[in-house]
JSON list of C-alpha atoms in Angstrom, two decimals:
[
{"chain": "A", "resi": 1, "resn": "MET", "atom": "CA", "xyz": [0.00, 0.00, 0.00]},
{"chain": "A", "resi": 2, "resn": "LYS", "atom": "CA", "xyz": [1.51, 3.32, -1.10]},
{"chain": "A", "resi": 3, "resn": "PRO", "atom": "CA", "xyz": [0.78, 6.37, 1.15]},
{"chain": "A", "resi": 4, "resn": "SER", "atom": "CA", "xyz": [-0.67, 9.49, -0.41]},
{"chain": "A", "resi": 5, "resn": "LEU", "atom": "CA", "xyz": [0.93, 12.90, -0.24]},
{"chain": "A", "resi": 6, "resn": "PHE", "atom": "CA", "xyz": [0.67, 14.24, 3.33]},
{"chain": "A", "resi": 7, "resn": "GLY", "atom": "CA", "xyz": [-1.15, 11.15, 4.58]},
{"chain": "A", "resi": 8, "resn": "ARG", "atom": "CA", "xyz": [-4.90, 10.87, 4.49]},
{"chain": "A", "resi": 9, "resn": "GLU", "atom": "CA", "xyz": [-6.16, 14.39, 3.75]},
{"chain": "A", "resi": 10, "resn": "PRO", "atom": "CA", "xyz": [-4.14, 16.09, 1.00]},
{"chain": "A", "resi": 11, "resn": "ALA", "atom": "CA", "xyz": [-6.94, 18.54, 0.12]},
{"chain": "A", "resi": 12, "resn": "LEU", "atom": "CA", "xyz": [-7.21, 19.92, 3.65]},
{"chain": "A", "resi": 13, "resn": "ILE", "atom": "CA", "xyz": [-3.49, 20.09, 4.35]},
{"chain": "A", "resi": 14, "resn": "ILE", "atom": "CA", "xyz": [-2.55, 21.64, 1.01]},
{"chain": "A", "resi": 15, "resn": "GLY", "atom": "CA", "xyz": [-5.50, 24.03, 1.26]},
{"chain": "A", "resi": 16, "resn": "ALA", "atom": "CA", "xyz": [-4.35, 25.21, 4.69]},
{"chain": "A", "resi": 17, "resn": "ILE", "atom": "CA", "xyz": [-0.75, 25.62, 3.55]},
{"chain": "A", "resi": 18, "resn": "GLY", "atom": "CA", "xyz": [-1.91, 27.42, 0.40]},
{"chain": "A", "resi": 19, "resn": "ALA", "atom": "CA", "xyz": [-4.14, 29.76, 2.41]},
{"chain": "A", "resi": 20, "resn": "ALA", "atom": "CA", "xyz": [-1.25, 30.69, 4.72]},
{"chain": "A", "resi": 21, "resn": "LEU", "atom": "CA", "xyz": [1.09, 31.26, 1.78]},
{"chain": "A", "resi": 22, "resn": "THR", "atom": "CA", "xyz": [-1.58, 33.34, 0.03]},
{"chain": "A", "resi": 23, "resn": "VAL", "atom": "CA", "xyz": [-1.75, 35.72, 2.99]},
{"chain": "A", "resi": 24, "resn": "LEU", "atom": "CA", "xyz": [2.05, 35.94, 3.12]},
{"chain": "A", "resi": 25, "resn": "ALA", "atom": "CA", "xyz": [2.26, 36.47, -0.63]},
{"chain": "A", "resi": 26, "resn": "SER", "atom": "CA", "xyz": [-0.09, 39.43, -0.44]},
{"chain": "A", "resi": 27, "resn": "LEU", "atom": "CA", "xyz": [2.08, 41.28, 2.06]},
{"chain": "A", "resi": 28, "resn": "ASN", "atom": "CA", "xyz": [4.99, 43.28, 0.69]},
{"chain": "A", "resi": 29, "resn": "VAL", "atom": "CA", "xyz": [6.09, 40.99, -2.13]},
{"chain": "A", "resi": 30, "resn": "PRO", "atom": "CA", "xyz": [8.89, 42.76, -4.01]},
{"chain": "A", "resi": 31, "resn": "GLY", "atom": "CA", "xyz": [8.45, 42.95, -7.78]},
{"chain": "A", "resi": 32, "resn": "ILE", "atom": "CA", "xyz": [4.82, 41.84, -7.97]},
{"chain": "A", "resi": 33, "resn": "ASP", "atom": "CA", "xyz": [1.63, 43.39, -6.67]},
{"chain": "A", "resi": 34, "resn": "ALA", "atom": "CA", "xyz": [-0.34, 41.78, -3.88]},
{"chain": "A", "resi": 35, "resn": "GLY", "atom": "CA", "xyz": [-3.32, 40.69, -5.95]},
{"chain": "A", "resi": 36, "resn": "ALA", "atom": "CA", "xyz": [-1.19, 38.89, -8.51]},
{"chain": "A", "resi": 37, "resn": "ALA", "atom": "CA", "xyz": [0.89, 37.21, -5.80]},
{"chain": "A", "resi": 38, "resn": "ALA", "atom": "CA", "xyz": [-2.19, 36.04, -3.91]},
{"chain": "A", "resi": 39, "resn": "ALA", "atom": "CA", "xyz": [-3.84, 34.84, -7.13]},
{"chain": "A", "resi": 40, "resn": "ILE", "atom": "CA", "xyz": [-0.77, 32.89, -8.24]},
{"chain": "A", "resi": 41, "resn": "THR", "atom": "CA", "xyz": [-0.31, 31.27, -4.83]},
{"chain": "A", "resi": 42, "resn": "ALA", "atom": "CA", "xyz": [-3.99, 30.31, -4.47]},
{"chain": "A", "resi": 43, "resn": "PHE", "atom": "CA", "xyz": [-4.08, 28.96, -8.02]},
{"chain": "A", "resi": 44, "resn": "ALA", "atom": "CA", "xyz": [-0.90, 26.91, -7.47]},
{"chain": "A", "resi": 45, "resn": "ALA", "atom": "CA", "xyz": [-2.23, 25.43, -4.21]},
{"chain": "A", "resi": 46, "resn": "ALA", "atom": "CA", "xyz": [-5.50, 24.39, -5.84]},
{"chain": "A", "resi": 47, "resn": "CYS", "atom": "CA", "xyz": [-3.63, 22.87, -8.79]},
{"chain": "A", "resi": 48, "resn": "ILE", "atom": "CA", "xyz": [-1.53, 20.79, -6.37]},
{"chain": "A", "resi": 49, "resn": "ILE", "atom": "CA", "xyz": [-4.77, 19.63, -4.74]},
{"chain": "A", "resi": 50, "resn": "ALA", "atom": "CA", "xyz": [-6.05, 18.66, -8.20]},
{"chain": "A", "resi": 51, "resn": "PHE", "atom": "CA", "xyz": [-2.84, 16.69, -8.81]},
{"chain": "A", "resi": 52, "resn": "THR", "atom": "CA", "xyz": [-3.13, 14.76, -5.54]},
{"chain": "A", "resi": 53, "resn": "THR", "atom": "CA", "xyz": [-6.88, 14.01, -5.56]},
{"chain": "A", "resi": 54, "resn": "ARG", "atom": "CA", "xyz": [-9.54, 12.64, -7.89]},
{"chain": "A", "resi": 55, "resn": "PRO", "atom": "CA", "xyz": [-11.82, 13.88, -9.42]},
{"chain": "A", "resi": 56, "resn": "VAL", "atom": "CA", "xyz": [-9.95, 16.96, -10.58]},
{"chain": "A", "resi": 57, "resn": "ALA", "atom": "CA", "xyz": [-12.92, 19.26, -11.31]},
{"chain": "A", "resi": 58, "resn": "PRO", "atom": "CA", "xyz": [-13.65, 20.52, -7.74]},
{"chain": "A", "resi": 59, "resn": "ALA", "atom": "CA", "xyz": [-10.02, 21.57, -7.21]},
{"chain": "A", "resi": 60, "resn": "LEU", "atom": "CA", "xyz": [-9.76, 23.31, -10.58]},
{"chain": "A", "resi": 61, "resn": "PHE", "atom": "CA", "xyz": [-13.02, 25.16, -9.88]},
{"chain": "A", "resi": 62, "resn": "THR", "atom": "CA", "xyz": [-11.51, 26.29, -6.58]},
{"chain": "A", "resi": 63, "resn": "ALA", "atom": "CA", "xyz": [-8.32, 27.40, -8.36]},
{"chain": "A", "resi": 64, "resn": "VAL", "atom": "CA", "xyz": [-10.25, 29.67, -10.69]},
{"chain": "A", "resi": 65, "resn": "ILE", "atom": "CA", "xyz": [-12.49, 31.10, -7.94]},
{"chain": "A", "resi": 66, "resn": "ALA", "atom": "CA", "xyz": [-9.66, 31.73, -5.44]},
{"chain": "A", "resi": 67, "resn": "ALA", "atom": "CA", "xyz": [-7.48, 33.40, -8.06]},
{"chain": "A", "resi": 68, "resn": "GLY", "atom": "CA", "xyz": [-10.46, 35.40, -9.33]},
{"chain": "A", "resi": 69, "resn": "VAL", "atom": "CA", "xyz": [-11.32, 36.66, -5.85]},
{"chain": "A", "resi": 70, "resn": "ALA", "atom": "CA", "xyz": [-7.74, 37.87, -5.36]},
{"chain": "A", "resi": 71, "resn": "LEU", "atom": "CA", "xyz": [-7.71, 39.65, -8.71]},
{"chain": "A", "resi": 72, "resn": "VAL", "atom": "CA", "xyz": [-11.14, 41.25, -8.23]},
{"chain": "A", "resi": 73, "resn": "ALA", "atom": "CA", "xyz": [-10.21, 42.37, -4.71]},
{"chain": "A", "resi": 74, "resn": "GLU", "atom": "CA", "xyz": [-6.93, 43.88, -5.90]},
{"chain": "A", "resi": 75, "resn": "TYR", "atom": "CA", "xyz": [-8.05, 45.50, -9.15]},
{"chain": "A", "resi": 76, "resn": "GLY", "atom": "CA", "xyz": [-11.83, 45.86, -8.90]},
{"chain": "A", "resi": 77, "resn": "MET", "atom": "CA", "xyz": [-12.51, 46.69, -5.27]},
{"chain": "A", "resi": 78, "resn": "ASN", "atom": "CA", "xyz": [-9.28, 48.55, -4.46]},
{"chain": "A", "resi": 79, "resn": "VAL", "atom": "CA", "xyz": [-8.95, 47.14, -0.94]},
{"chain": "A", "resi": 80, "resn": "PRO", "atom": "CA", "xyz": [-5.72, 46.98, 1.11]},
{"chain": "A", "resi": 81, "resn": "ASP", "atom": "CA", "xyz": [-3.23, 44.20, 0.34]},
{"chain": "A", "resi": 82, "resn": "GLY", "atom": "CA", "xyz": [-3.91, 42.36, 3.59]},
{"chain": "A", "resi": 83, "resn": "VAL", "atom": "CA", "xyz": [-7.62, 42.21, 2.81]},
{"chain": "A", "resi": 84, "resn": "THR", "atom": "CA", "xyz": [-6.86, 40.85, -0.67]},
{"chain": "A", "resi": 85, "resn": "GLY", "atom": "CA", "xyz": [-4.78, 38.05, 0.83]},
{"chain": "A", "resi": 86, "resn": "ALA", "atom": "CA", "xyz": [-7.34, 37.35, 3.54]},
{"chain": "A", "resi": 87, "resn": "LEU", "atom": "CA", "xyz": [-10.21, 37.10, 1.05]},
{"chain": "A", "resi": 88, "resn": "SER", "atom": "CA", "xyz": [-8.30, 34.81, -1.29]},
{"chain": "A", "resi": 89, "resn": "ALA", "atom": "CA", "xyz": [-7.07, 32.66, 1.61]},
{"chain": "A", "resi": 90, "resn": "ALA", "atom": "CA", "xyz": [-10.57, 32.39, 3.08]},
{"chain": "A", "resi": 91, "resn": "VAL", "atom": "CA", "xyz": [-11.97, 31.26, -0.27]},
{"chain": "A", "resi": 92, "resn": "LEU", "atom": "CA", "xyz": [-9.17, 28.71, -0.75]},
{"chain": "A", "resi": 93, "resn": "ALA", "atom": "CA", "xyz": [-9.47, 27.30, 2.78]},
{"chain": "A", "resi": 94, "resn": "GLY", "atom": "CA", "xyz": [-13.28, 27.29, 2.72]},
{"chain": "A", "resi": 95, "resn": "PHE", "atom": "CA", "xyz": [-13.50, 25.57, -0.64]},
{"chain": "A", "resi": 96, "resn": "ALA", "atom": "CA", "xyz": [-10.85, 23.02, 0.38]},
{"chain": "A", "resi": 97, "resn": "LEU", "atom": "CA", "xyz": [-12.79, 22.17, 3.54]},
{"chain": "A", "resi": 98, "resn": "PHE", "atom": "CA", "xyz": [-16.39, 22.35, 2.34]},
{"chain": "A", "resi": 99, "resn": "GLY", "atom": "CA", "xyz": [-16.16, 22.06, -1.45]},
{"chain": "A", "resi": 100, "resn": "ILE", "atom": "CA", "xyz": [-13.27, 19.80, -2.34]},
{"chain": "A", "resi": 101, "resn": "ARG", "atom": "CA", "xyz": [-12.83, 17.48, 0.65]},
{"chain": "A", "resi": 102, "resn": "PRO", "atom": "CA", "xyz": [-16.32, 15.89, 0.61]},
{"chain": "A", "resi": 103, "resn": "GLN", "atom": "CA", "xyz": [-16.04, 15.16, -3.13]},
{"chain": "A", "resi": 104, "resn": "VAL", "atom": "CA", "xyz": [-12.52, 13.77, -3.61]},
{"chain": "A", "resi": 105, "resn": "THR", "atom": "CA", "xyz": [-10.19, 10.99, -2.51]},
{"chain": "A", "resi": 106, "resn": "PRO", "atom": "CA", "xyz": [-6.37, 10.82, -2.54]},
{"chain": "A", "resi": 107, "resn": "THR", "atom": "CA", "xyz": [-4.91, 9.57, -5.83]},
{"chain": "A", "resi": 108, "resn": "SER", "atom": "CA", "xyz": [-2.91, 6.88, -4.03]},
{"chain": "A", "resi": 109, "resn": "ASP", "atom": "CA", "xyz": [-4.06, 4.46, -1.34]},
{"chain": "A", "resi": 110, "resn": "PRO", "atom": "CA", "xyz": [-4.42, 6.10, 2.05]},
{"chain": "A", "resi": 111, "resn": "MET", "atom": "CA", "xyz": [-2.10, 5.09, 4.87]},
{"chain": "A", "resi": 112, "resn": "PRO", "atom": "CA", "xyz": [-3.50, 2.31, 7.06]},
{"chain": "A", "resi": 113, "resn": "LEU", "atom": "CA", "xyz": [-5.12, 3.32, 10.34]},
{"chain": "A", "resi": 114, "resn": "ARG", "atom": "CA", "xyz": [-3.02, 2.51, 13.37]}
]
């Protein structure tokens, strides 16, 4: 039996890591504005979730929505950088917990319970 990435819950763990990185990316990133940094980080996290779970569609939907929220917050709503990161992170974490997790399973066999 081959363990999956990060054990039994790759969607939740990667979503939490991605949400934290999204907030960090939106704060004082040199060379790129906060909305773009948050969008790229959220999109990358959701794509990694799609790579480690099946079916792929819920994670890709989350990638588009999380990146879109960051871009709309940065360019459409003109809110502070911290708010942009917080919004994008909240969407990524919320979708990972309530949208992706109930619908997907790890691509490899889960680790046995001990």
